[in-house]
């Protein structure tokens, strides 16, 4: 048994930020436990190699339960120093300001956009952006693909979207958050900037920070409503560590509810049925699961295309379907590789154009499959449970087809639609394609959502403290009450920066 002041579970995006910030105080003894390894492979470094990480040792390589009519959907999440931030596609985009203002209005005071702005800025170094809203000195260096390097398909798609009347945005993380944009990517000097590179590496030499990869945390120890430490498996041996101040769970929107449930923090009946002793009856642990569903239109080209030297995406359009509320609810982006939905044959040469619902109405769950911590939980993002999300994806596919039919596109790119195929024109057949092939943008969120003390469905309070247990916080993508309408990494960095301030009392 070893004792620390703070134990952080999970060295992903949030865990790296917290380990670095909490260990800035030389008197604070910090332990960071990570199930994955410390290896930093070539694919984790070179931006264009990120697809090779899917299914690698740095990926939990989960699958969901059956989704819509598509069956189980592949569900990668990072398992390494840097977590999902070490295997992701590196897009660095904030959600729309209205999303965070919605969090505050729904009972999370201190989490509106103006409250979060200092933490967004603290985390990033965005060269050439508006410094009144973007960070210029933070650890995560980000930039858009420079003009001469842009991939021809991404350029043609951007021009075509503008030609059919979509707005342009200079910076989706700036003041104009609607439109076609060359988004920032966490790439500097031709290399990925993961949360481990940006935050953990510079802190690694501190004598008060212990980083332990290869440690699967199997349970939180709770005595008299206080979390006193954790148990974990290392090389098949069970070990324990005690926390004199706090345990901070940063295991991600799948891993965090999984660990809480294994530790008896969750819906009493479900836990009792699995023979798990109850520590706190919190019915909403694992509920409110949100993710961005994706559908693809896939194109075959007569010749192989040049290879993207960046993230095989480069350009992102935040657009509004007829169902949009206060912010854009659709993302359109290219996949600059021959691609197809799971189970379909990609063309020999080509690319895909993707539509994603970034303000979904559907909700899902993460639940225990068994009380065995080494068994994956049941992951059900609930894609297309709400028919409005199918309507939005249909609107996205229609926009993609309008764009590819316009002169700006087909004068530059010769291609044939391989999936769903040009003869799939009716609404019913398009919807069947969507329901049969829906996949994920891989942005799980919301499974330990924050809310006010009076809200029985809140798992953590606005200080991120788990209700009913002292000495325990959750700080990662799982605390988001509503998923932002953008990839999540930039928001998770800001959440973790704010969590560090809440814990230390330092601003
Ligand atoms: C393939 C892929 C592509 C993506 N692309 C983008 C993108 O381009 N842009 C973007 O903004 N977002 C992207 N995302 C999402 C983004 O990376 C995540 O939202 C973000 O990293 C989540 O951070 P987190 O700290 O909540 O969780 P994670 O970064 O997932 O960290 C959780 C960590 O906890 C560890 N862990 C879990 N359980 C345990 C346990 N019991 N014991 C010990 N350790 C444990 C995990 O191994 C992991 O390292 C992508 C995600 C994936 C998977």
Coordinates of C-alpha atoms and ligand atoms in Angstrom, one line a residue:
X1 CA 0.0 0.0 0.0
X2 CA 1.4 3.4 -1.0
X3 CA -0.1 6.8 -0.2
X4 CA -0.5 9.9 -2.3
X5 CA -2.4 13.1 -2.0
X6 CA -4.1 12.7 -5.3
X7 CA -4.7 9.6 -7.4
X8 CA -5.7 10.1 -11.0
X9 CA -7.3 7.2 -12.8
X10 CA -6.6 7.3 -16.6
X11 CA -3.8 9.1 -18.4
X12 CA -6.0 10.2 -21.3
X13 CA -6.7 13.8 -22.4
X14 CA -8.1 14.9 -19.0
X15 CA -5.8 12.7 -16.9
X16 CA -2.6 14.2 -18.5
X17 CA -3.8 17.8 -17.9
X18 CA -4.7 17.0 -14.3
X19 CA -1.4 15.2 -13.6
X20 CA 0.6 18.1 -14.9
X21 CA -1.4 20.8 -13.2
X22 CA -1.7 19.1 -9.7
X23 CA 2.0 18.2 -9.6
X24 CA 3.0 21.9 -10.2
X25 CA 2.8 22.1 -6.4
X26 CA 5.9 20.3 -5.3
X27 CA 4.3 19.4 -2.0
X28 CA 1.4 17.5 -3.7
X29 CA 2.1 13.8 -4.2
X30 CA 0.4 12.7 -7.4
X31 CA -0.1 9.2 -8.8
X32 CA -1.4 8.7 -12.4
X33 CA -2.6 5.2 -13.2
X34 CA -3.1 4.1 -16.8
X35 CA -4.3 0.7 -18.1
X36 CA -2.4 1.2 -21.4
X37 CA 1.3 1.2 -22.0
X38 CA 3.9 4.0 -22.2
X39 CA 5.0 3.2 -25.8
X40 CA 4.9 6.0 -28.2
X41 CA 4.8 4.3 -31.6
X42 CA 5.5 5.9 -35.0
X43 CA 1.8 5.8 -35.8
X44 CA 1.2 7.8 -32.6
X45 CA 3.6 10.5 -33.8
X46 CA 3.1 10.8 -37.6
X47 CA -0.3 12.5 -38.2
X48 CA -1.1 10.6 -41.4
X49 CA -0.6 7.2 -39.7
X50 CA -3.4 7.6 -37.1
X51 CA -5.8 5.1 -38.8
X52 CA -3.1 2.4 -38.2
X53 CA -3.7 2.9 -34.4
X54 CA -7.3 1.5 -34.7
X55 CA -7.2 -2.1 -33.4
X56 CA -3.6 -1.7 -32.2
X57 CA -2.3 -2.2 -28.6
X58 CA -3.2 1.5 -27.9
X59 CA -6.9 0.9 -28.6
X60 CA -9.4 -0.9 -26.3
X61 CA -11.1 -1.9 -29.6
X62 CA -14.6 -2.1 -28.2
X63 CA -17.7 -2.7 -30.2
X64 CA -21.2 -1.3 -29.5
X65 CA -24.4 -3.3 -29.1
X66 CA -26.5 -3.4 -32.3
X67 CA -27.2 0.2 -33.6
X68 CA -30.3 1.0 -35.7
X69 CA -30.1 -1.6 -38.6
X70 CA -26.3 -1.6 -38.7
X71 CA -25.5 -4.2 -36.1
X72 CA -22.6 -3.7 -33.7
X73 CA -20.4 -0.7 -34.6
X74 CA -16.6 -0.6 -34.0
X75 CA -15.8 1.7 -31.1
X76 CA -12.2 2.6 -30.6
X77 CA -10.9 4.4 -27.5
X78 CA -7.4 5.2 -26.5
X79 CA -5.5 2.9 -24.1
X80 CA -2.1 4.6 -23.7
X81 CA -0.4 7.6 -22.2
X82 CA -2.5 10.3 -23.9
X83 CA -5.6 8.1 -24.1
X84 CA -7.9 8.8 -26.9
X85 CA -5.9 12.0 -27.5
X86 CA -3.0 9.8 -28.5
X87 CA -5.0 7.9 -31.2
X88 CA -7.5 10.5 -32.4
X89 CA -7.7 12.4 -35.6
X90 CA -6.3 15.5 -34.1
X91 CA -9.1 18.0 -35.0
X92 CA -9.1 20.8 -32.4
X93 CA -12.4 22.5 -32.5
X94 CA -14.5 24.0 -29.7
X95 CA -18.3 23.6 -29.5
X96 CA -20.6 26.5 -30.2
X97 CA -20.8 29.0 -27.4
X98 CA -24.5 28.3 -27.0
X99 CA -23.7 24.7 -26.0
X100 CA -21.8 25.7 -22.9
X101 CA -24.3 28.5 -22.0
X102 CA -26.9 25.7 -22.2
X103 CA -24.8 23.7 -19.6
X104 CA -24.9 26.7 -17.2
X105 CA -28.6 27.4 -17.8
X106 CA -29.4 23.7 -17.0
X107 CA -27.9 23.9 -13.6
X108 CA -24.1 23.9 -13.9
X109 CA -23.2 27.4 -12.8
X110 CA -19.6 28.3 -13.7
X111 CA -19.7 26.2 -17.0
X112 CA -21.0 28.8 -19.4
X113 CA -18.9 29.8 -22.4
X114 CA -17.5 33.0 -20.7
X115 CA -16.6 30.9 -17.6
X116 CA -14.8 28.2 -19.7
X117 CA -13.0 30.7 -22.1
X118 CA -9.9 31.1 -19.8
X119 CA -9.5 27.4 -19.7
X120 CA -9.9 26.9 -23.4
X121 CA -7.3 29.6 -23.9
X122 CA -5.0 28.2 -21.2
X123 CA -4.8 24.8 -22.9
X124 CA -3.9 25.9 -26.5
X125 CA -1.4 27.7 -28.6
X126 CA -3.2 28.7 -31.7
X127 CA -0.9 30.5 -34.1
X128 CA -2.4 33.2 -36.2
X129 CA -5.9 33.2 -34.7
X130 CA -7.8 36.0 -32.9
X131 CA -6.0 36.2 -29.5
X132 CA -9.0 37.7 -27.8
X133 CA -10.7 34.3 -28.0
X134 CA -7.9 31.9 -28.7
X135 CA -5.0 30.9 -26.6
X136 CA -1.4 31.8 -27.6
X137 CA 0.8 30.3 -24.9
X138 CA -0.9 27.0 -23.9
X139 CA 0.8 23.6 -24.1
X140 CA -1.3 22.2 -27.1
X141 CA 0.1 23.7 -30.3
X142 CA -2.6 23.7 -33.1
X143 CA -2.8 25.1 -36.6
X144 CA -4.9 24.7 -39.8
X145 CA -3.4 23.0 -42.8
X146 CA -1.5 25.7 -44.7
X147 CA -3.0 26.6 -48.1
X148 CA -0.4 25.0 -50.4
X149 CA -0.6 21.7 -48.5
X150 CA -4.3 21.3 -48.7
X151 CA -5.6 18.1 -50.3
X152 CA -7.4 18.6 -53.7
X153 CA -10.5 16.8 -52.6
X154 CA -10.8 18.8 -49.4
X155 CA -10.3 22.0 -51.5
X156 CA -12.9 21.0 -54.1
X157 CA -15.4 20.0 -51.4
X158 CA -14.9 23.3 -49.5
X159 CA -15.4 25.3 -52.8
X160 CA -18.5 23.3 -53.7
X161 CA -20.1 23.8 -50.3
X162 CA -19.6 27.5 -50.7
X163 CA -20.9 27.4 -54.2
X164 CA -24.2 25.8 -53.1
X165 CA -24.6 28.6 -50.5
X166 CA -23.1 27.3 -47.3
X167 CA -21.4 30.0 -45.2
X168 CA -17.6 30.2 -44.7
X169 CA -16.0 30.4 -41.2
X170 CA -12.5 31.7 -40.6
X171 CA -12.2 29.8 -37.3
X172 CA -14.8 27.3 -36.0
X173 CA -13.3 27.9 -32.5
X174 CA -13.4 31.7 -32.9
X175 CA -16.3 34.1 -33.2
X176 CA -17.9 32.7 -36.4
X177 CA -18.8 29.2 -35.5
X178 CA -21.0 28.4 -38.5
X179 CA -19.6 27.4 -41.9
X180 CA -16.9 25.8 -44.0
X181 CA -13.5 26.0 -42.3
X182 CA -9.9 24.8 -42.3
X183 CA -10.0 23.7 -38.7
X184 CA -7.1 23.6 -36.4
X185 CA -5.3 20.3 -36.0
X186 CA -3.1 19.3 -33.0
X187 CA -0.1 19.0 -35.3
X188 CA 3.2 20.9 -34.9
X189 CA 6.4 20.4 -37.0
X190 CA 4.7 17.6 -38.8
X191 CA 4.0 15.6 -35.6
X192 CA 1.0 14.9 -33.5
X193 CA 0.7 16.9 -30.3
X194 CA -1.1 14.5 -27.9
X195 CA -2.1 15.5 -24.4
X196 CA 0.8 13.3 -23.2
X197 CA 3.3 15.2 -25.4
X198 CA 1.9 18.6 -24.4
X199 CA 1.2 18.1 -20.7
X200 CA 2.7 14.9 -19.4
X201 CA 6.1 14.8 -21.0
X202 CA 7.3 18.2 -19.5
X203 CA 6.1 17.1 -16.0
X204 CA 7.5 13.6 -16.1
X205 CA 10.7 14.5 -14.2
X206 CA 9.0 15.9 -11.2
X207 CA 9.8 13.9 -8.1
X208 CA 6.3 14.3 -6.7
X209 CA 4.6 12.8 -9.8
X210 CA 4.4 9.0 -10.2
X211 CA 3.2 7.8 -13.6
X212 CA 2.3 4.1 -13.7
X213 CA 1.3 2.7 -17.1
X214 CA 0.1 -0.9 -17.3
X215 CA -2.2 -0.6 -14.3
X216 CA -5.9 -1.5 -14.7
X217 CA -7.8 0.1 -11.9
X218 CA -10.4 -2.4 -10.8
X219 CA -12.2 -0.6 -8.0
X220 CA -12.5 2.5 -6.0
X221 CA -12.3 1.9 -2.2
X222 CA -15.1 3.6 -0.4
X223 CA -15.5 3.6 3.4
X224 CA -18.1 5.5 5.3
X225 CA -19.1 7.5 2.2
X226 CA -15.5 8.5 1.5
X227 CA -13.2 7.4 -1.3
X228 CA -9.9 6.4 0.3
X229 CA -8.1 4.9 -2.6
X230 CA -8.1 2.5 -5.5
X231 CA -7.3 -1.2 -6.2
X232 CA -5.5 -2.0 -9.5
X233 CA -4.0 -4.9 -11.4
X234 CA -0.4 -4.7 -12.5
X235 CA 1.1 -7.7 -14.3
X236 CA -1.7 -9.9 -13.0
X237 CA -1.1 -8.8 -9.4
X238 CA -3.6 -6.9 -7.3
X239 CA -2.2 -3.7 -5.6
X240 CA -3.7 -0.8 -3.7
X241 CA -3.0 2.9 -3.3
X242 CA -4.4 5.3 -0.8
X243 CA -5.4 8.9 -1.5
X244 CA -5.2 11.3 1.5
X245 CA -7.0 14.1 -0.5
X246 CA -8.9 12.8 -3.5
X247 CA -9.3 10.3 -6.3
X248 CA -10.0 11.9 -9.6
X249 CA -11.5 9.5 -12.2
X250 CA -10.5 10.5 -15.8
X251 CA -11.2 7.1 -17.5
X252 CA -13.3 8.6 -20.3
X253 CA -17.0 8.5 -21.0
X254 CA -16.9 4.7 -21.3
X255 CA -14.2 3.9 -18.6
X256 CA -15.4 6.3 -15.9
X257 CA -19.0 5.0 -15.6
X258 CA -17.6 1.5 -15.9
X259 CA -15.3 2.0 -12.9
X260 CA -18.0 3.7 -10.8
X261 CA -20.4 0.9 -11.5
X262 CA -17.8 -1.8 -10.6
X263 CA -17.2 0.1 -7.4
X264 CA -20.9 0.1 -6.3
X265 CA -21.7 3.6 -7.4
X266 CA -24.7 3.5 -9.7
X267 CA -28.3 2.2 -9.9
X268 CA -28.9 0.1 -6.8
X269 CA -31.0 -2.6 -8.4
X270 CA -28.7 -3.2 -11.4
X271 CA -25.7 -3.5 -9.0
X272 CA -27.5 -5.8 -6.6
X273 CA -28.4 -8.1 -9.5
X274 CA -24.7 -8.4 -10.3
X275 CA -23.8 -9.1 -6.7
X276 CA -22.0 -5.7 -6.3
X277 CA -22.1 -4.0 -2.8
X278 CA -23.8 -0.6 -3.0
X279 CA -21.6 2.4 -2.1
X280 CA -24.0 5.1 -3.5
X281 CA -27.3 4.8 -5.3
X282 CA -26.8 7.0 -8.3
X283 CA -29.3 5.9 -10.9
X284 CA -27.8 8.0 -13.7
X285 CA -24.3 6.5 -13.8
X286 CA -23.9 5.3 -17.4
X287 CA -27.1 7.0 -18.7
X288 CA -27.3 10.2 -20.8
X289 CA -24.7 8.6 -23.2
X290 CA -24.3 10.8 -26.3
X291 CA -22.2 10.5 -29.4
X292 CA -22.1 11.9 -32.9
X293 CA -23.5 9.4 -35.5
X294 CA -21.9 9.4 -38.9
X295 CA -22.9 8.3 -42.4
X296 CA -20.7 8.1 -45.4
X297 CA -21.0 8.7 -49.2
X298 CA -18.1 6.8 -50.8
X299 CA -16.5 7.6 -54.1
X300 CA -14.2 5.7 -56.4
X301 CA -11.6 7.5 -58.5
X302 CA -9.9 6.2 -61.6
X303 CA -6.4 6.8 -60.1
X304 CA -5.2 6.8 -56.5
X305 CA -5.3 10.3 -55.0
X306 CA -2.3 12.0 -53.4
X307 CA -2.0 11.1 -49.8
X308 CA -2.9 13.7 -47.1
X309 CA 0.1 14.6 -45.0
X310 CA -2.2 15.7 -42.2
X311 CA -5.2 13.9 -40.7
X312 CA -7.1 12.7 -43.8
X313 CA -9.8 15.3 -43.0
X314 CA -8.3 18.8 -43.0
X315 CA -11.6 20.7 -43.7
X316 CA -14.7 20.7 -41.5
X317 CA -18.1 22.4 -42.2
X318 CA -20.4 23.2 -39.3
X319 CA -23.8 23.5 -40.9
X320 CA -27.5 23.7 -39.9
X321 CA -30.1 21.2 -40.9
X322 CA -33.7 22.4 -40.9
X323 CA -33.9 20.9 -37.4
X324 CA -31.0 22.9 -36.0
X325 CA -31.6 24.8 -32.7
X326 CA -29.2 27.4 -31.3
X327 CA -26.2 26.0 -33.1
X328 CA -25.1 24.0 -36.1
X329 CA -26.2 20.4 -35.8
X330 CA -24.3 18.9 -38.8
X331 CA -20.7 18.4 -39.6
X332 CA -19.6 17.6 -43.1
X333 CA -16.0 16.5 -43.8
X334 CA -13.9 14.6 -46.2
X335 CA -12.2 11.3 -45.5
X336 CA -9.2 11.5 -47.8
X337 CA -8.7 7.7 -48.1
X338 CA -10.7 5.0 -49.8
X339 CA -13.3 4.3 -47.1
X340 CA -16.6 2.5 -46.6
X341 CA -18.8 1.9 -43.6
X342 CA -18.0 -1.2 -41.5
X343 CA -18.7 -4.4 -43.4
X344 CA -18.8 -2.7 -46.9
X345 CA -16.0 -2.9 -49.5
X346 CA -14.1 0.4 -49.9
X347 CA -13.1 1.2 -53.5
X348 CA -9.5 0.5 -54.6
X349 CA -8.9 4.2 -55.0
X350 CA -11.0 7.1 -53.8
X351 CA -12.3 9.0 -50.8
X352 CA -15.5 9.4 -48.7
X353 CA -17.6 12.4 -47.7
X354 CA -19.0 12.2 -44.2
X355 CA -22.1 13.7 -42.5
X356 CA -22.4 13.6 -38.8
X357 CA -25.1 14.8 -36.4
X358 CA -23.3 16.9 -33.9
X359 CA -26.3 18.0 -31.8
X360 CA -28.1 14.6 -31.5
X361 CA -31.4 14.0 -29.7
X362 CA -30.7 10.3 -29.2
X363 CA -29.3 9.1 -25.9
X364 CA -27.8 5.7 -25.0
X365 CA -26.2 3.9 -22.0
X366 CA -23.0 2.3 -20.7
X367 CA -23.8 -0.7 -18.5
X368 CA -22.0 -3.5 -16.8
X369 CA -21.9 -6.8 -18.7
X370 CA -20.5 -8.5 -15.6
X371 CA -18.9 -7.6 -12.3
X372 CA -15.5 -8.7 -13.7
X373 CA -13.4 -5.5 -14.2
X374 CA -11.6 -7.2 -17.1
X375 CA -14.8 -7.5 -19.1
X376 CA -15.8 -4.7 -21.4
X377 CA -19.0 -2.9 -20.5
X378 CA -22.1 -2.9 -22.8
X379 CA -21.7 0.2 -24.9
X380 CA -24.9 1.5 -26.5
X381 CA -24.7 5.0 -28.0
X382 CA -28.4 4.7 -29.0
X383 CA -27.7 5.9 -32.5
X384 CA -30.8 7.0 -34.4
X385 CA -33.2 6.1 -31.5
X386 CA -34.6 9.5 -32.1
X387 CA -35.8 9.8 -35.7
X388 CA -34.8 13.4 -35.9
X389 CA -31.1 12.3 -36.0
X390 CA -31.9 10.2 -39.1
X391 CA -33.6 13.3 -40.7
X392 CA -30.4 15.3 -40.0
X393 CA -28.2 12.6 -41.6
X394 CA -30.5 12.6 -44.6
X395 CA -30.2 16.4 -44.9
X396 CA -26.4 16.0 -44.7
X397 CA -26.3 13.4 -47.5
X398 CA -28.5 15.6 -49.6
X399 CA -26.0 18.5 -49.1
X400 CA -23.1 16.2 -50.0
X401 CA -24.8 15.2 -53.2
X402 CA -25.6 18.8 -54.1
X403 CA -22.0 19.8 -53.5
X404 CA -20.5 16.9 -55.6
X405 CA -23.0 17.7 -58.4
X406 CA -21.9 21.3 -58.7
X407 CA -19.3 22.6 -61.1
X408 CA -16.8 23.6 -58.4
X409 CA -16.5 19.9 -57.5
X410 CA -16.8 17.8 -60.6
X411 CA -14.6 20.1 -62.7
X412 CA -11.7 19.2 -60.3
X413 CA -12.4 15.7 -59.1
X414 CA -13.4 12.8 -61.3
X415 CA -15.2 10.2 -59.2
X416 CA -18.1 7.8 -59.2
X417 CA -20.3 7.3 -56.1
X418 CA -19.6 3.7 -54.9
X419 CA -21.9 3.8 -51.9
X420 CA -24.9 4.3 -51.5
X421 CA -24.8 4.5 -55.3
X422 CA -26.4 7.2 -57.5
X423 CA -29.6 5.1 -58.0
X424 CA -30.4 5.5 -54.3
X425 CA -32.4 8.6 -54.7
X426 CA -35.6 8.3 -52.8
X427 CA -35.9 9.4 -49.1
X428 CA -36.9 5.8 -48.1
X429 CA -33.8 4.3 -49.7
X430 CA -31.5 7.0 -48.4
X431 CA -32.9 6.4 -44.9
X432 CA -32.4 2.7 -45.3
X433 CA -28.7 3.3 -46.2
X434 CA -28.4 5.6 -43.1
X435 CA -30.0 3.1 -40.7
X436 CA -28.0 0.2 -42.2
X437 CA -24.6 1.8 -42.1
X438 CA -24.6 4.3 -39.3
X439 CA -21.3 4.6 -37.5
X440 CA -19.6 6.8 -35.0
X441 CA -17.5 9.9 -35.1
X442 CA -16.0 8.4 -31.8
X443 CA -17.0 11.1 -29.4
X444 CA -18.6 9.4 -26.4
X445 CA -19.8 11.9 -23.7
X446 CA -22.3 12.5 -20.9
X447 CA -22.3 9.3 -18.9
X448 CA -21.6 10.9 -15.5
X449 CA -23.2 14.2 -16.2
X450 CA -22.9 17.2 -13.9
X451 CA -25.9 19.0 -12.5
X452 CA -27.2 20.8 -9.4
X453 CA -27.6 19.0 -6.1
X454 CA -31.3 19.0 -6.4
X455 CA -31.2 17.1 -9.7
X456 CA -31.6 13.3 -9.0
X457 CA -30.2 12.6 -12.4
X458 CA -26.9 14.4 -11.8
X459 CA -23.8 12.2 -11.1
X460 CA -21.4 15.0 -10.2
X461 CA -22.1 18.5 -8.9
X462 CA -20.7 21.6 -10.7
X463 CA -17.4 21.1 -8.7
X464 CA -17.3 17.6 -10.3
X465 CA -17.6 15.9 -6.9
X466 CA -19.5 12.6 -7.1
X467 CA -22.8 13.0 -5.2
X468 CA -22.9 11.3 -1.8
X469 CA -19.2 10.3 -1.7
X470 CA -16.4 12.6 -0.5
X471 CA -12.9 12.6 -1.8
X472 CA -14.0 11.5 -5.3
X473 CA -14.4 13.5 -8.5
X474 CA -14.9 12.7 -12.2
X475 CA -13.3 15.0 -14.7
X476 CA -13.4 14.0 -18.4
X477 CA -15.9 13.8 -21.3
X478 CA -18.4 11.9 -19.1
X479 CA -19.4 15.0 -17.1
X480 CA -20.7 16.9 -20.1
X481 CA -24.5 17.4 -19.6
X482 CA -25.0 17.9 -23.4
X483 CA -22.4 16.9 -26.0
X484 CA -20.8 19.9 -27.8
X485 CA -21.4 20.2 -31.5
X486 CA -17.7 19.5 -32.4
X487 CA -15.1 16.9 -31.8
X488 CA -14.6 16.7 -28.0
X489 CA -10.9 16.9 -27.3
X490 CA -10.6 20.7 -27.1
X491 CA -13.5 20.8 -24.6
X492 CA -12.1 17.9 -22.5
X493 CA -8.8 19.9 -22.2
X494 CA -10.8 22.9 -20.9
X495 CA -12.8 20.7 -18.5
X496 CA -9.6 19.3 -17.1
X497 CA -8.0 22.7 -16.8
X498 CA -11.0 23.9 -14.9
X499 CA -11.1 20.8 -12.7
X500 CA -7.4 21.5 -11.7
X501 CA -8.4 25.0 -10.7
X502 CA -11.4 23.7 -8.7
X503 CA -9.2 21.2 -6.8
X504 CA -6.2 23.4 -6.1
X505 CA -8.1 26.6 -5.6
X506 CA -5.5 28.3 -7.8
X507 CA -6.8 30.3 -10.8
Ligands
LIG1 C1 -10.3 7.1 -33.1 C2 -10.7 8.4 -32.5 C3 -10.7 9.6 -33.2 C4 -11.0 10.8 -32.6 N1 -10.8 11.9 -33.3 C5 -11.0 13.1 -32.6 C6 -10.6 14.3 -33.2 O1 -10.1 14.4 -34.3 N2 -10.8 15.5 -32.5 C7 -11.3 15.5 -31.2 O2 -11.5 16.6 -30.7 N3 -11.7 14.3 -30.7 C8 -11.5 13.2 -31.3 N4 -11.8 12.0 -30.6 C9 -12.3 12.1 -29.3 C10 -11.3 12.6 -28.2 O3 -10.1 12.1 -28.4 C11 -11.9 12.2 -26.9 O4 -13.2 12.8 -26.7 C12 -11.0 12.6 -25.7 O5 -9.7 12.2 -25.9 C13 -11.6 12.1 -24.4 O6 -10.8 12.4 -23.3 P1 -11.0 11.7 -21.9 O7 -10.0 12.2 -21.0 O8 -12.4 11.9 -21.5 O9 -10.9 10.1 -22.2 P2 -9.6 9.3 -22.8 O10 -8.7 10.2 -23.6 O11 -10.3 8.2 -23.6 O12 -8.8 8.8 -21.6 C14 -9.3 7.8 -20.7 C15 -8.0 7.0 -20.3 O13 -8.4 6.2 -19.2 C16 -7.8 4.9 -19.3 N5 -8.6 4.0 -18.6 C17 -9.9 3.7 -18.8 N6 -10.3 2.8 -17.8 C18 -9.2 2.6 -17.0 C19 -9.0 1.8 -15.9 N7 -10.0 1.1 -15.3 N8 -7.8 1.8 -15.3 C20 -6.8 2.5 -15.8 N9 -6.9 3.3 -16.9 C21 -8.1 3.3 -17.5 C22 -7.8 4.7 -20.8 O14 -6.9 3.7 -21.2 C23 -7.5 6.1 -21.4 O15 -6.1 6.3 -21.5 C24 -11.5 10.8 -31.2 C25 -11.6 9.6 -30.5 C26 -11.2 8.4 -31.1 C27 -11.3 7.1 -30.3

